[in-house]
């Protein structure tokens, strides 16, 4: 949406030209929209990203910035005249970004990210497991609340930077909580590293996957409660294996040492002892293999 002297197509063309250097899903949507309109994109220079509040650079010799209110304020640009329009767009759940060209806000970019059909079920499964869910996003708070309230998310934070996300994780841990963080972008990496368990999407950035403890093979959030249930099943299996291993040894070692013989009983035949020890290992292995049946 153009709010300055440039046409809507020209604002989109320049914004998409700058966003070609970004791996963010919103940037990919902007580039896709420009190409769908068959707009000619130009190479970007001095591209900067990773701030969590937007991107900056030069296109066709013009200084550009695309981002949220915080970025515009850092650049000394006044977003107040467009605040009502931006909030109206955010109230429908859309992400709104300002486009500044040559130190002037020339347009608003709106990207709607529909909720996946599987996400409500994933949120319900996490709640059923007694897990409190917190949303922390760089999008505007109005947009975040619109989506969060639909999903029944317990706590919502908007327009947060990568540092804010990491600080939020640190605060929750300081309160005594065990924290799992799910994310897919460069901006999520500090929080993923700080969380007790970092969960990255397989469709996300390389740095997120390298930082996380768990990598989901797709971006479907139903895999998160599945991973939690599998982890719990694995711990149960380990405890069962430890019990049987110790039980065999607690019973077998005294017999092998001649406890029964001391009370008039037989000595333990070495072949029986070897078979018992082998059966101990086999039983532990068979019990562990039951995890292959996990669904």
PDB file of C-alpha atoms in Angstrom:
ATOM      1  CA  UNK A   1       0.000   0.000   0.000  1.00  0.00           C
ATOM      2  CA  UNK A   2       1.547   3.302  -1.118  1.00  0.00           C
ATOM      3  CA  UNK A   3       1.352   6.284   1.231  1.00  0.00           C
ATOM      4  CA  UNK A   4       3.855   8.552  -0.521  1.00  0.00           C
ATOM      5  CA  UNK A   5       4.730   9.711  -4.006  1.00  0.00           C
ATOM      6  CA  UNK A   6       5.495   6.278  -5.442  1.00  0.00           C
ATOM      7  CA  UNK A   7       2.956   3.877  -6.921  1.00  0.00           C
ATOM      8  CA  UNK A   8       1.967   0.696  -5.127  1.00  0.00           C
ATOM      9  CA  UNK A   9       3.809  -1.454  -7.669  1.00  0.00           C
ATOM     10  CA  UNK A  10       6.960   0.636  -7.343  1.00  0.00           C
ATOM     11  CA  UNK A  11       6.935   0.341  -3.539  1.00  0.00           C
ATOM     12  CA  UNK A  12       6.486  -3.421  -3.815  1.00  0.00           C
ATOM     13  CA  UNK A  13       9.200  -3.701  -6.483  1.00  0.00           C
ATOM     14  CA  UNK A  14      11.791  -1.843  -4.412  1.00  0.00           C
ATOM     15  CA  UNK A  15      10.824  -3.676  -1.214  1.00  0.00           C
ATOM     16  CA  UNK A  16      11.088  -7.064  -2.923  1.00  0.00           C
ATOM     17  CA  UNK A  17      14.442  -6.065  -4.420  1.00  0.00           C
ATOM     18  CA  UNK A  18      15.792  -5.395  -0.923  1.00  0.00           C
ATOM     19  CA  UNK A  19      14.192  -8.514   0.583  1.00  0.00           C
ATOM     20  CA  UNK A  20      15.864 -10.839  -1.916  1.00  0.00           C
ATOM     21  CA  UNK A  21      18.742 -11.092   0.541  1.00  0.00           C
ATOM     22  CA  UNK A  22      16.569 -12.195   3.469  1.00  0.00           C
ATOM     23  CA  UNK A  23      15.673 -15.759   4.506  1.00  0.00           C
ATOM     24  CA  UNK A  24      12.682 -14.604   6.565  1.00  0.00           C
ATOM     25  CA  UNK A  25       9.303 -16.119   5.533  1.00  0.00           C
ATOM     26  CA  UNK A  26       7.727 -12.656   5.337  1.00  0.00           C
ATOM     27  CA  UNK A  27      10.480 -11.513   2.986  1.00  0.00           C
ATOM     28  CA  UNK A  28       9.917 -14.576   0.821  1.00  0.00           C
ATOM     29  CA  UNK A  29       6.211 -13.692   0.616  1.00  0.00           C
ATOM     30  CA  UNK A  30       7.016 -10.136  -0.483  1.00  0.00           C
ATOM     31  CA  UNK A  31       9.404 -11.334  -3.184  1.00  0.00           C
ATOM     32  CA  UNK A  32       6.834 -13.893  -4.362  1.00  0.00           C
ATOM     33  CA  UNK A  33       4.148 -11.186  -4.592  1.00  0.00           C
ATOM     34  CA  UNK A  34       6.406  -8.959  -6.710  1.00  0.00           C
ATOM     35  CA  UNK A  35       7.267 -11.791  -9.064  1.00  0.00           C
ATOM     36  CA  UNK A  36       3.589 -12.717  -9.364  1.00  0.00           C
ATOM     37  CA  UNK A  37       3.014  -9.175 -10.677  1.00  0.00           C
ATOM     38  CA  UNK A  38       6.008  -9.649 -12.995  1.00  0.00           C
ATOM     39  CA  UNK A  39       7.851  -6.675 -11.507  1.00  0.00           C
ATOM     40  CA  UNK A  40      11.531  -6.241 -12.396  1.00  0.00           C
ATOM     41  CA  UNK A  41      13.706  -6.632  -9.304  1.00  0.00           C
ATOM     42  CA  UNK A  42      17.046  -4.889  -8.851  1.00  0.00           C
ATOM     43  CA  UNK A  43      20.064  -6.104  -6.899  1.00  0.00           C
ATOM     44  CA  UNK A  44      20.394  -4.910  -3.308  1.00  0.00           C
ATOM     45  CA  UNK A  45      23.553  -3.422  -1.821  1.00  0.00           C
ATOM     46  CA  UNK A  46      24.788  -3.108   1.779  1.00  0.00           C
ATOM     47  CA  UNK A  47      22.074  -5.492   2.949  1.00  0.00           C
ATOM     48  CA  UNK A  48      21.728  -5.757   6.739  1.00  0.00           C
ATOM     49  CA  UNK A  49      19.487  -8.117   8.646  1.00  0.00           C
ATOM     50  CA  UNK A  50      19.436 -10.045  11.908  1.00  0.00           C
ATOM     51  CA  UNK A  51      18.152  -7.223  14.088  1.00  0.00           C
ATOM     52  CA  UNK A  52      14.740  -8.838  14.479  1.00  0.00           C
ATOM     53  CA  UNK A  53      13.022  -5.578  13.661  1.00  0.00           C
ATOM     54  CA  UNK A  54      13.615  -5.345   9.910  1.00  0.00           C
ATOM     55  CA  UNK A  55      16.169  -5.044   7.128  1.00  0.00           C
ATOM     56  CA  UNK A  56      18.144  -2.185   5.611  1.00  0.00           C
ATOM     57  CA  UNK A  57      20.187  -1.625   2.476  1.00  0.00           C
ATOM     58  CA  UNK A  58      20.363   0.178  -0.838  1.00  0.00           C
ATOM     59  CA  UNK A  59      18.435  -0.443  -4.042  1.00  0.00           C
ATOM     60  CA  UNK A  60      19.198   1.563  -7.183  1.00  0.00           C
ATOM     61  CA  UNK A  61      21.245   3.949  -5.054  1.00  0.00           C
ATOM     62  CA  UNK A  62      18.368   4.657  -2.651  1.00  0.00           C
ATOM     63  CA  UNK A  63      18.695   3.962   1.058  1.00  0.00           C
ATOM     64  CA  UNK A  64      15.876   1.654   2.138  1.00  0.00           C
ATOM     65  CA  UNK A  65      14.514   0.094   5.292  1.00  0.00           C
ATOM     66  CA  UNK A  66      11.673  -2.365   5.817  1.00  0.00           C
ATOM     67  CA  UNK A  67      10.538  -3.149   9.335  1.00  0.00           C
ATOM     68  CA  UNK A  68       8.361  -2.477  12.321  1.00  0.00           C
ATOM     69  CA  UNK A  69       7.724   0.636  14.391  1.00  0.00           C
ATOM     70  CA  UNK A  70      10.920   0.193  16.422  1.00  0.00           C
ATOM     71  CA  UNK A  71      13.109   0.275  13.317  1.00  0.00           C
ATOM     72  CA  UNK A  72      11.371   3.373  11.978  1.00  0.00           C
ATOM     73  CA  UNK A  73      11.861   5.118  15.332  1.00  0.00           C
ATOM     74  CA  UNK A  74      15.554   4.199  15.310  1.00  0.00           C
ATOM     75  CA  UNK A  75      15.803   5.847  11.888  1.00  0.00           C
ATOM     76  CA  UNK A  76      14.070   8.974  13.203  1.00  0.00           C
ATOM     77  CA  UNK A  77      10.938   8.474  11.097  1.00  0.00           C
ATOM     78  CA  UNK A  78       7.480   9.307  12.461  1.00  0.00           C
ATOM     79  CA  UNK A  79       4.937   6.486  12.121  1.00  0.00           C
ATOM     80  CA  UNK A  80       2.153   8.331  13.976  1.00  0.00           C
ATOM     81  CA  UNK A  81       0.301   9.517  10.813  1.00  0.00           C
ATOM     82  CA  UNK A  82       0.011   5.883   9.689  1.00  0.00           C
ATOM     83  CA  UNK A  83      -0.626   4.356  13.110  1.00  0.00           C
ATOM     84  CA  UNK A  84      -4.418   4.048  12.785  1.00  0.00           C
ATOM     85  CA  UNK A  85      -4.180   2.501   9.325  1.00  0.00           C
ATOM     86  CA  UNK A  86      -1.489   0.057  10.464  1.00  0.00           C
ATOM     87  CA  UNK A  87      -3.469  -0.956  13.563  1.00  0.00           C
ATOM     88  CA  UNK A  88      -6.596  -1.532  11.475  1.00  0.00           C
ATOM     89  CA  UNK A  89      -4.621  -3.948   9.297  1.00  0.00           C
ATOM     90  CA  UNK A  90      -3.040  -5.664  12.301  1.00  0.00           C
ATOM     91  CA  UNK A  91      -6.437  -6.188  13.939  1.00  0.00           C
ATOM     92  CA  UNK A  92      -7.225  -8.727  11.219  1.00  0.00           C
ATOM     93  CA  UNK A  93      -4.116 -10.720  12.135  1.00  0.00           C
ATOM     94  CA  UNK A  94      -1.870  -9.380   9.363  1.00  0.00           C
ATOM     95  CA  UNK A  95       1.794  -8.494   9.821  1.00  0.00           C
ATOM     96  CA  UNK A  96       2.420  -4.868   8.869  1.00  0.00           C
ATOM     97  CA  UNK A  97       5.807  -3.477   7.876  1.00  0.00           C
ATOM     98  CA  UNK A  98       6.767   0.068   7.023  1.00  0.00           C
ATOM     99  CA  UNK A  99       8.765   0.751   3.858  1.00  0.00           C
ATOM    100  CA  UNK A 100      11.133   3.704   4.119  1.00  0.00           C
ATOM    101  CA  UNK A 101      12.874   4.965   0.979  1.00  0.00           C
ATOM    102  CA  UNK A 102      15.359   7.848   1.072  1.00  0.00           C
ATOM    103  CA  UNK A 103      14.427   8.760   4.677  1.00  0.00           C
ATOM    104  CA  UNK A 104      10.699   8.858   3.955  1.00  0.00           C
ATOM    105  CA  UNK A 105       7.992   6.300   4.672  1.00  0.00           C
ATOM    106  CA  UNK A 106       6.572   5.446   1.268  1.00  0.00           C
ATOM    107  CA  UNK A 107       4.348   2.479   1.972  1.00  0.00           C
ATOM    108  CA  UNK A 108       2.952  -0.267   4.158  1.00  0.00           C
ATOM    109  CA  UNK A 109       3.476  -3.936   3.417  1.00  0.00           C
ATOM    110  CA  UNK A 110       0.857  -6.331   4.748  1.00  0.00           C
ATOM    111  CA  UNK A 111       1.487 -10.064   4.904  1.00  0.00           C
ATOM    112  CA  UNK A 112      -1.193 -12.413   6.224  1.00  0.00           C
ATOM    113  CA  UNK A 113       0.041 -15.730   7.590  1.00  0.00           C
ATOM    114  CA  UNK A 114      -2.969 -18.059   7.926  1.00  0.00           C
ATOM    115  CA  UNK A 115      -3.098 -20.469  10.841  1.00  0.00           C
ATOM    116  CA  UNK A 116      -2.325 -24.014   9.730  1.00  0.00           C
ATOM    117  CA  UNK A 117      -5.155 -26.497  10.137  1.00  0.00           C
ATOM    118  CA  UNK A 118      -3.018 -28.681  12.390  1.00  0.00           C
ATOM    119  CA  UNK A 119      -1.931 -25.903  14.769  1.00  0.00           C
ATOM    120  CA  UNK A 120      -5.063 -25.743  17.018  1.00  0.00           C
ATOM    121  CA  UNK A 121      -4.781 -29.486  17.647  1.00  0.00           C
ATOM    122  CA  UNK A 122      -1.095 -29.088  18.535  1.00  0.00           C
ATOM    123  CA  UNK A 123      -1.891 -26.295  21.002  1.00  0.00           C
ATOM    124  CA  UNK A 124      -4.647 -28.386  22.613  1.00  0.00           C
ATOM    125  CA  UNK A 125      -2.281 -31.350  22.947  1.00  0.00           C
ATOM    126  CA  UNK A 126       0.343 -29.176  24.663  1.00  0.00           C
ATOM    127  CA  UNK A 127      -2.271 -27.729  27.036  1.00  0.00           C
ATOM    128  CA  UNK A 128      -3.523 -31.244  27.819  1.00  0.00           C
ATOM    129  CA  UNK A 129       0.053 -32.121  28.775  1.00  0.00           C
ATOM    130  CA  UNK A 130       0.029 -29.255  31.284  1.00  0.00           C
ATOM    131  CA  UNK A 131       2.343 -27.013  29.279  1.00  0.00           C
ATOM    132  CA  UNK A 132       1.960 -23.231  29.353  1.00  0.00           C
ATOM    133  CA  UNK A 133       2.420 -21.676  25.907  1.00  0.00           C
ATOM    134  CA  UNK A 134       4.057 -18.289  25.309  1.00  0.00           C
ATOM    135  CA  UNK A 135       4.187 -16.507  21.931  1.00  0.00           C
ATOM    136  CA  UNK A 136       7.086 -14.120  21.275  1.00  0.00           C
ATOM    137  CA  UNK A 137       7.151 -12.533  17.834  1.00  0.00           C
ATOM    138  CA  UNK A 138       8.635  -9.571  16.043  1.00  0.00           C
ATOM    139  CA  UNK A 139       5.198  -8.820  14.585  1.00  0.00           C
ATOM    140  CA  UNK A 140       3.049  -6.073  16.059  1.00  0.00           C
ATOM    141  CA  UNK A 141       1.312  -6.821  19.349  1.00  0.00           C
ATOM    142  CA  UNK A 142      -2.133  -6.328  17.798  1.00  0.00           C
ATOM    143  CA  UNK A 143      -1.432  -8.952  15.117  1.00  0.00           C
ATOM    144  CA  UNK A 144       0.078 -11.308  17.676  1.00  0.00           C
ATOM    145  CA  UNK A 145      -2.927 -10.987  19.984  1.00  0.00           C
ATOM    146  CA  UNK A 146      -5.345 -11.635  17.120  1.00  0.00           C
ATOM    147  CA  UNK A 147      -3.626 -14.928  16.307  1.00  0.00           C
ATOM    148  CA  UNK A 148      -2.838 -15.832  19.907  1.00  0.00           C
ATOM    149  CA  UNK A 149      -6.396 -15.407  21.146  1.00  0.00           C
ATOM    150  CA  UNK A 150      -7.708 -17.599  18.339  1.00  0.00           C
ATOM    151  CA  UNK A 151      -5.331 -20.365  19.394  1.00  0.00           C
ATOM    152  CA  UNK A 152      -5.789 -19.939  23.133  1.00  0.00           C
ATOM    153  CA  UNK A 153      -2.138 -19.065  23.763  1.00  0.00           C
ATOM    154  CA  UNK A 154      -1.505 -18.219  27.418  1.00  0.00           C
ATOM    155  CA  UNK A 155       0.947 -15.309  27.104  1.00  0.00           C
ATOM    156  CA  UNK A 156       1.632 -13.063  24.102  1.00  0.00           C
ATOM    157  CA  UNK A 157       4.568 -10.738  23.376  1.00  0.00           C
ATOM    158  CA  UNK A 158       4.812  -8.613  20.220  1.00  0.00           C
ATOM    159  CA  UNK A 159       7.505  -6.523  18.516  1.00  0.00           C
ATOM    160  CA  UNK A 160      10.269  -8.364  20.367  1.00  0.00           C
ATOM    161  CA  UNK A 161      13.898  -8.400  19.270  1.00  0.00           C
ATOM    162  CA  UNK A 162      16.211 -11.457  19.416  1.00  0.00           C
ATOM    163  CA  UNK A 163      17.570 -10.093  22.710  1.00  0.00           C
ATOM    164  CA  UNK A 164      14.042  -9.719  24.060  1.00  0.00           C
ATOM    165  CA  UNK A 165      13.340 -13.371  23.244  1.00  0.00           C
ATOM    166  CA  UNK A 166      16.510 -14.496  24.995  1.00  0.00           C
ATOM    167  CA  UNK A 167      15.694 -12.268  27.994  1.00  0.00           C
ATOM    168  CA  UNK A 168      12.206 -13.779  28.148  1.00  0.00           C
ATOM    169  CA  UNK A 169      13.687 -17.296  28.211  1.00  0.00           C
ATOM    170  CA  UNK A 170      16.118 -16.262  30.954  1.00  0.00           C
ATOM    171  CA  UNK A 171      13.282 -14.713  32.990  1.00  0.00           C
ATOM    172  CA  UNK A 172      11.135 -17.849  32.753  1.00  0.00           C
ATOM    173  CA  UNK A 173      14.072 -20.038  33.783  1.00  0.00           C
ATOM    174  CA  UNK A 174      14.806 -17.728  36.717  1.00  0.00           C
ATOM    175  CA  UNK A 175      11.224 -18.298  37.873  1.00  0.00           C
ATOM    176  CA  UNK A 176      11.962 -22.013  38.052  1.00  0.00           C
ATOM    177  CA  UNK A 177      10.293 -23.083  34.801  1.00  0.00           C
ATOM    178  CA  UNK A 178      11.670 -25.679  32.399  1.00  0.00           C
ATOM    179  CA  UNK A 179      11.555 -23.918  29.035  1.00  0.00           C
ATOM    180  CA  UNK A 180      11.318 -25.354  25.524  1.00  0.00           C
ATOM    181  CA  UNK A 181      11.657 -22.872  22.680  1.00  0.00           C
ATOM    182  CA  UNK A 182      10.405 -23.557  19.143  1.00  0.00           C
ATOM    183  CA  UNK A 183      11.642 -21.336  16.307  1.00  0.00           C
ATOM    184  CA  UNK A 184      12.916 -21.378  12.745  1.00  0.00           C
ATOM    185  CA  UNK A 185      14.772 -18.147  12.057  1.00  0.00           C
ATOM    186  CA  UNK A 186      18.123 -16.477  12.622  1.00  0.00           C
ATOM    187  CA  UNK A 187      16.426 -14.213  15.160  1.00  0.00           C
ATOM    188  CA  UNK A 188      15.371 -17.247  17.213  1.00  0.00           C
ATOM    189  CA  UNK A 189      18.887 -18.681  17.561  1.00  0.00           C
ATOM    190  CA  UNK A 190      19.883 -16.893  20.826  1.00  0.00           C
ATOM    191  CA  UNK A 191      16.660 -18.016  22.540  1.00  0.00           C
ATOM    192  CA  UNK A 192      16.989 -21.554  21.159  1.00  0.00           C
ATOM    193  CA  UNK A 193      20.485 -21.788  22.626  1.00  0.00           C
ATOM    194  CA  UNK A 194      19.386 -20.445  26.013  1.00  0.00           C
ATOM    195  CA  UNK A 195      16.270 -22.628  26.415  1.00  0.00           C
ATOM    196  CA  UNK A 196      16.433 -25.927  28.291  1.00  0.00           C
ATOM    197  CA  UNK A 197      15.305 -27.549  25.042  1.00  0.00           C
ATOM    198  CA  UNK A 198      15.601 -25.819  21.652  1.00  0.00           C
ATOM    199  CA  UNK A 199      13.248 -27.031  18.915  1.00  0.00           C
ATOM    200  CA  UNK A 200      13.931 -25.944  15.322  1.00  0.00           C
ATOM    201  CA  UNK A 201      11.839 -26.503  12.226  1.00  0.00           C
ATOM    202  CA  UNK A 202      13.454 -28.505   9.443  1.00  0.00           C
ATOM    203  CA  UNK A 203      12.249 -25.856   6.991  1.00  0.00           C
ATOM    204  CA  UNK A 204      13.988 -23.086   8.950  1.00  0.00           C
ATOM    205  CA  UNK A 205      17.402 -21.481   8.693  1.00  0.00           C
ATOM    206  CA  UNK A 206      20.638 -23.440   9.100  1.00  0.00           C
ATOM    207  CA  UNK A 207      21.713 -21.462  12.165  1.00  0.00           C
ATOM    208  CA  UNK A 208      18.446 -22.293  13.957  1.00  0.00           C
ATOM    209  CA  UNK A 209      18.837 -26.008  13.218  1.00  0.00           C
ATOM    210  CA  UNK A 210      22.481 -26.004  14.334  1.00  0.00           C
ATOM    211  CA  UNK A 211      21.591 -24.261  17.598  1.00  0.00           C
ATOM    212  CA  UNK A 212      18.566 -26.383  18.546  1.00  0.00           C
ATOM    213  CA  UNK A 213      18.553 -29.682  20.433  1.00  0.00           C
ATOM    214  CA  UNK A 214      15.668 -31.107  18.393  1.00  0.00           C
ATOM    215  CA  UNK A 215      15.011 -30.554  14.673  1.00  0.00           C
ATOM    216  CA  UNK A 216      11.513 -31.313  13.393  1.00  0.00           C
ATOM    217  CA  UNK A 217      11.503 -32.695   9.865  1.00  0.00           C
ATOM    218  CA  UNK A 218       8.664 -30.358   8.849  1.00  0.00           C
ATOM    219  CA  UNK A 219       6.985 -27.182  10.151  1.00  0.00           C
ATOM    220  CA  UNK A 220       3.879 -28.939  11.508  1.00  0.00           C
ATOM    221  CA  UNK A 221       3.626 -28.080  15.221  1.00  0.00           C
ATOM    222  CA  UNK A 222       1.869 -31.370  16.003  1.00  0.00           C
ATOM    223  CA  UNK A 223       5.387 -32.830  15.979  1.00  0.00           C
ATOM    224  CA  UNK A 224       6.169 -30.870  19.178  1.00  0.00           C
ATOM    225  CA  UNK A 225       3.758 -32.783  21.487  1.00  0.00           C
ATOM    226  CA  UNK A 226       4.808 -35.961  19.676  1.00  0.00           C
ATOM    227  CA  UNK A 227       8.461 -35.222  20.501  1.00  0.00           C
ATOM    228  CA  UNK A 228       7.515 -34.617  24.139  1.00  0.00           C
ATOM    229  CA  UNK A 229       5.602 -37.899  24.371  1.00  0.00           C
ATOM    230  CA  UNK A 230       8.460 -39.773  22.678  1.00  0.00           C
ATOM    231  CA  UNK A 231      10.934 -38.245  25.136  1.00  0.00           C
ATOM    232  CA  UNK A 232       8.775 -39.344  28.087  1.00  0.00           C
ATOM    233  CA  UNK A 233       8.470 -42.852  26.618  1.00  0.00           C
ATOM    234  CA  UNK A 234      12.254 -43.011  26.175  1.00  0.00           C
ATOM    235  CA  UNK A 235      12.884 -42.033  29.810  1.00  0.00           C
ATOM    236  CA  UNK A 236      10.385 -44.672  30.989  1.00  0.00           C
ATOM    237  CA  UNK A 237      12.146 -47.247  28.835  1.00  0.00           C
ATOM    238  CA  UNK A 238      15.551 -46.302  30.251  1.00  0.00           C
ATOM    239  CA  UNK A 239      14.253 -46.656  33.826  1.00  0.00           C
ATOM    240  CA  UNK A 240      12.735 -50.059  33.008  1.00  0.00           C
ATOM    241  CA  UNK A 241      16.025 -51.213  31.492  1.00  0.00           C
ATOM    242  CA  UNK A 242      17.986 -50.038  34.529  1.00  0.00           C
ATOM    243  CA  UNK A 243      15.567 -51.886  36.829  1.00  0.00           C
ATOM    244  CA  UNK A 244      15.896 -55.190  34.996  1.00  0.00           C
ATOM    245  CA  UNK A 245      19.666 -54.881  34.626  1.00  0.00           C
ATOM    246  CA  UNK A 246      20.099 -54.224  38.355  1.00  0.00           C
ATOM    247  CA  UNK A 247      17.534 -56.877  39.297  1.00  0.00           C
ATOM    248  CA  UNK A 248      19.431 -59.560  37.382  1.00  0.00           C
ATOM    249  CA  UNK A 249      22.735 -58.535  38.929  1.00  0.00           C
ATOM    250  CA  UNK A 250      21.384 -58.156  42.476  1.00  0.00           C
ATOM    251  CA  UNK A 251      19.918 -61.668  42.256  1.00  0.00           C
ATOM    252  CA  UNK A 252      22.656 -63.288  40.188  1.00  0.00           C
ATOM    253  CA  UNK A 253      25.877 -62.051  41.790  1.00  0.00           C
ATOM    254  CA  UNK A 254      25.171 -63.409  45.312  1.00  0.00           C
ATOM    255  CA  UNK A 255      24.150 -66.774  43.844  1.00  0.00           C
ATOM    256  CA  UNK A 256      27.315 -66.839  41.718  1.00  0.00           C
ATOM    257  CA  UNK A 257      29.308 -66.003  44.858  1.00  0.00           C
ATOM    258  CA  UNK A 258      27.958 -69.166  46.541  1.00  0.00           C
ATOM    259  CA  UNK A 259      25.236 -67.845  48.864  1.00  0.00           C
ATOM    260  CA  UNK A 260      23.038 -70.872  48.185  1.00  0.00           C
ATOM    261  CA  UNK A 261      25.959 -73.238  48.719  1.00  0.00           C
ATOM    262  CA  UNK A 262      26.607 -71.707  52.138  1.00  0.00           C
ATOM    263  CA  UNK A 263      23.117 -72.796  53.183  1.00  0.00           C
ATOM    264  CA  UNK A 264      23.407 -76.268  51.704  1.00  0.00           C
ATOM    265  CA  UNK A 265      22.237 -75.378  48.236  1.00  0.00           C
ATOM    266  CA  UNK A 266      23.934 -76.023  44.913  1.00  0.00           C
ATOM    267  CA  UNK A 267      26.738 -74.068  43.322  1.00  0.00           C
ATOM    268  CA  UNK A 268      25.759 -72.011  40.284  1.00  0.00           C
ATOM    269  CA  UNK A 269      26.714 -73.754  37.068  1.00  0.00           C
ATOM    270  CA  UNK A 270      28.883 -71.392  34.956  1.00  0.00           C
ATOM    271  CA  UNK A 271      26.798 -72.220  31.872  1.00  0.00           C
ATOM    272  CA  UNK A 272      23.623 -71.159  33.676  1.00  0.00           C
ATOM    273  CA  UNK A 273      25.359 -67.979  34.890  1.00  0.00           C
ATOM    274  CA  UNK A 274      26.461 -67.143  31.330  1.00  0.00           C
ATOM    275  CA  UNK A 275      22.945 -67.794  30.016  1.00  0.00           C
ATOM    276  CA  UNK A 276      21.398 -65.610  32.735  1.00  0.00           C
ATOM    277  CA  UNK A 277      23.779 -62.754  31.987  1.00  0.00           C
ATOM    278  CA  UNK A 278      23.068 -63.050  28.248  1.00  0.00           C
ATOM    279  CA  UNK A 279      19.330 -63.084  28.899  1.00  0.00           C
ATOM    280  CA  UNK A 280      19.736 -59.905  30.941  1.00  0.00           C
ATOM    281  CA  UNK A 281      21.273 -58.130  27.960  1.00  0.00           C
ATOM    282  CA  UNK A 282      18.698 -59.570  25.550  1.00  0.00           C
ATOM    283  CA  UNK A 283      15.749 -58.506  27.726  1.00  0.00           C
ATOM    284  CA  UNK A 284      17.092 -54.939  27.959  1.00  0.00           C
ATOM    285  CA  UNK A 285      17.598 -54.824  24.194  1.00  0.00           C
ATOM    286  CA  UNK A 286      14.110 -56.190  23.452  1.00  0.00           C
ATOM    287  CA  UNK A 287      12.549 -53.693  25.821  1.00  0.00           C
ATOM    288  CA  UNK A 288      14.403 -50.819  24.110  1.00  0.00           C
ATOM    289  CA  UNK A 289      13.217 -52.022  20.705  1.00  0.00           C
ATOM    290  CA  UNK A 290       9.621 -51.512  21.831  1.00  0.00           C
ATOM    291  CA  UNK A 291      10.161 -47.809  21.149  1.00  0.00           C
ATOM    292  CA  UNK A 292      10.033 -48.616  17.426  1.00  0.00           C
ATOM    293  CA  UNK A 293       6.304 -49.177  17.910  1.00  0.00           C
ATOM    294  CA  UNK A 294       5.817 -45.617  19.199  1.00  0.00           C
ATOM    295  CA  UNK A 295       3.224 -43.620  17.291  1.00  0.00           C
TER     296      UNK A 295
END
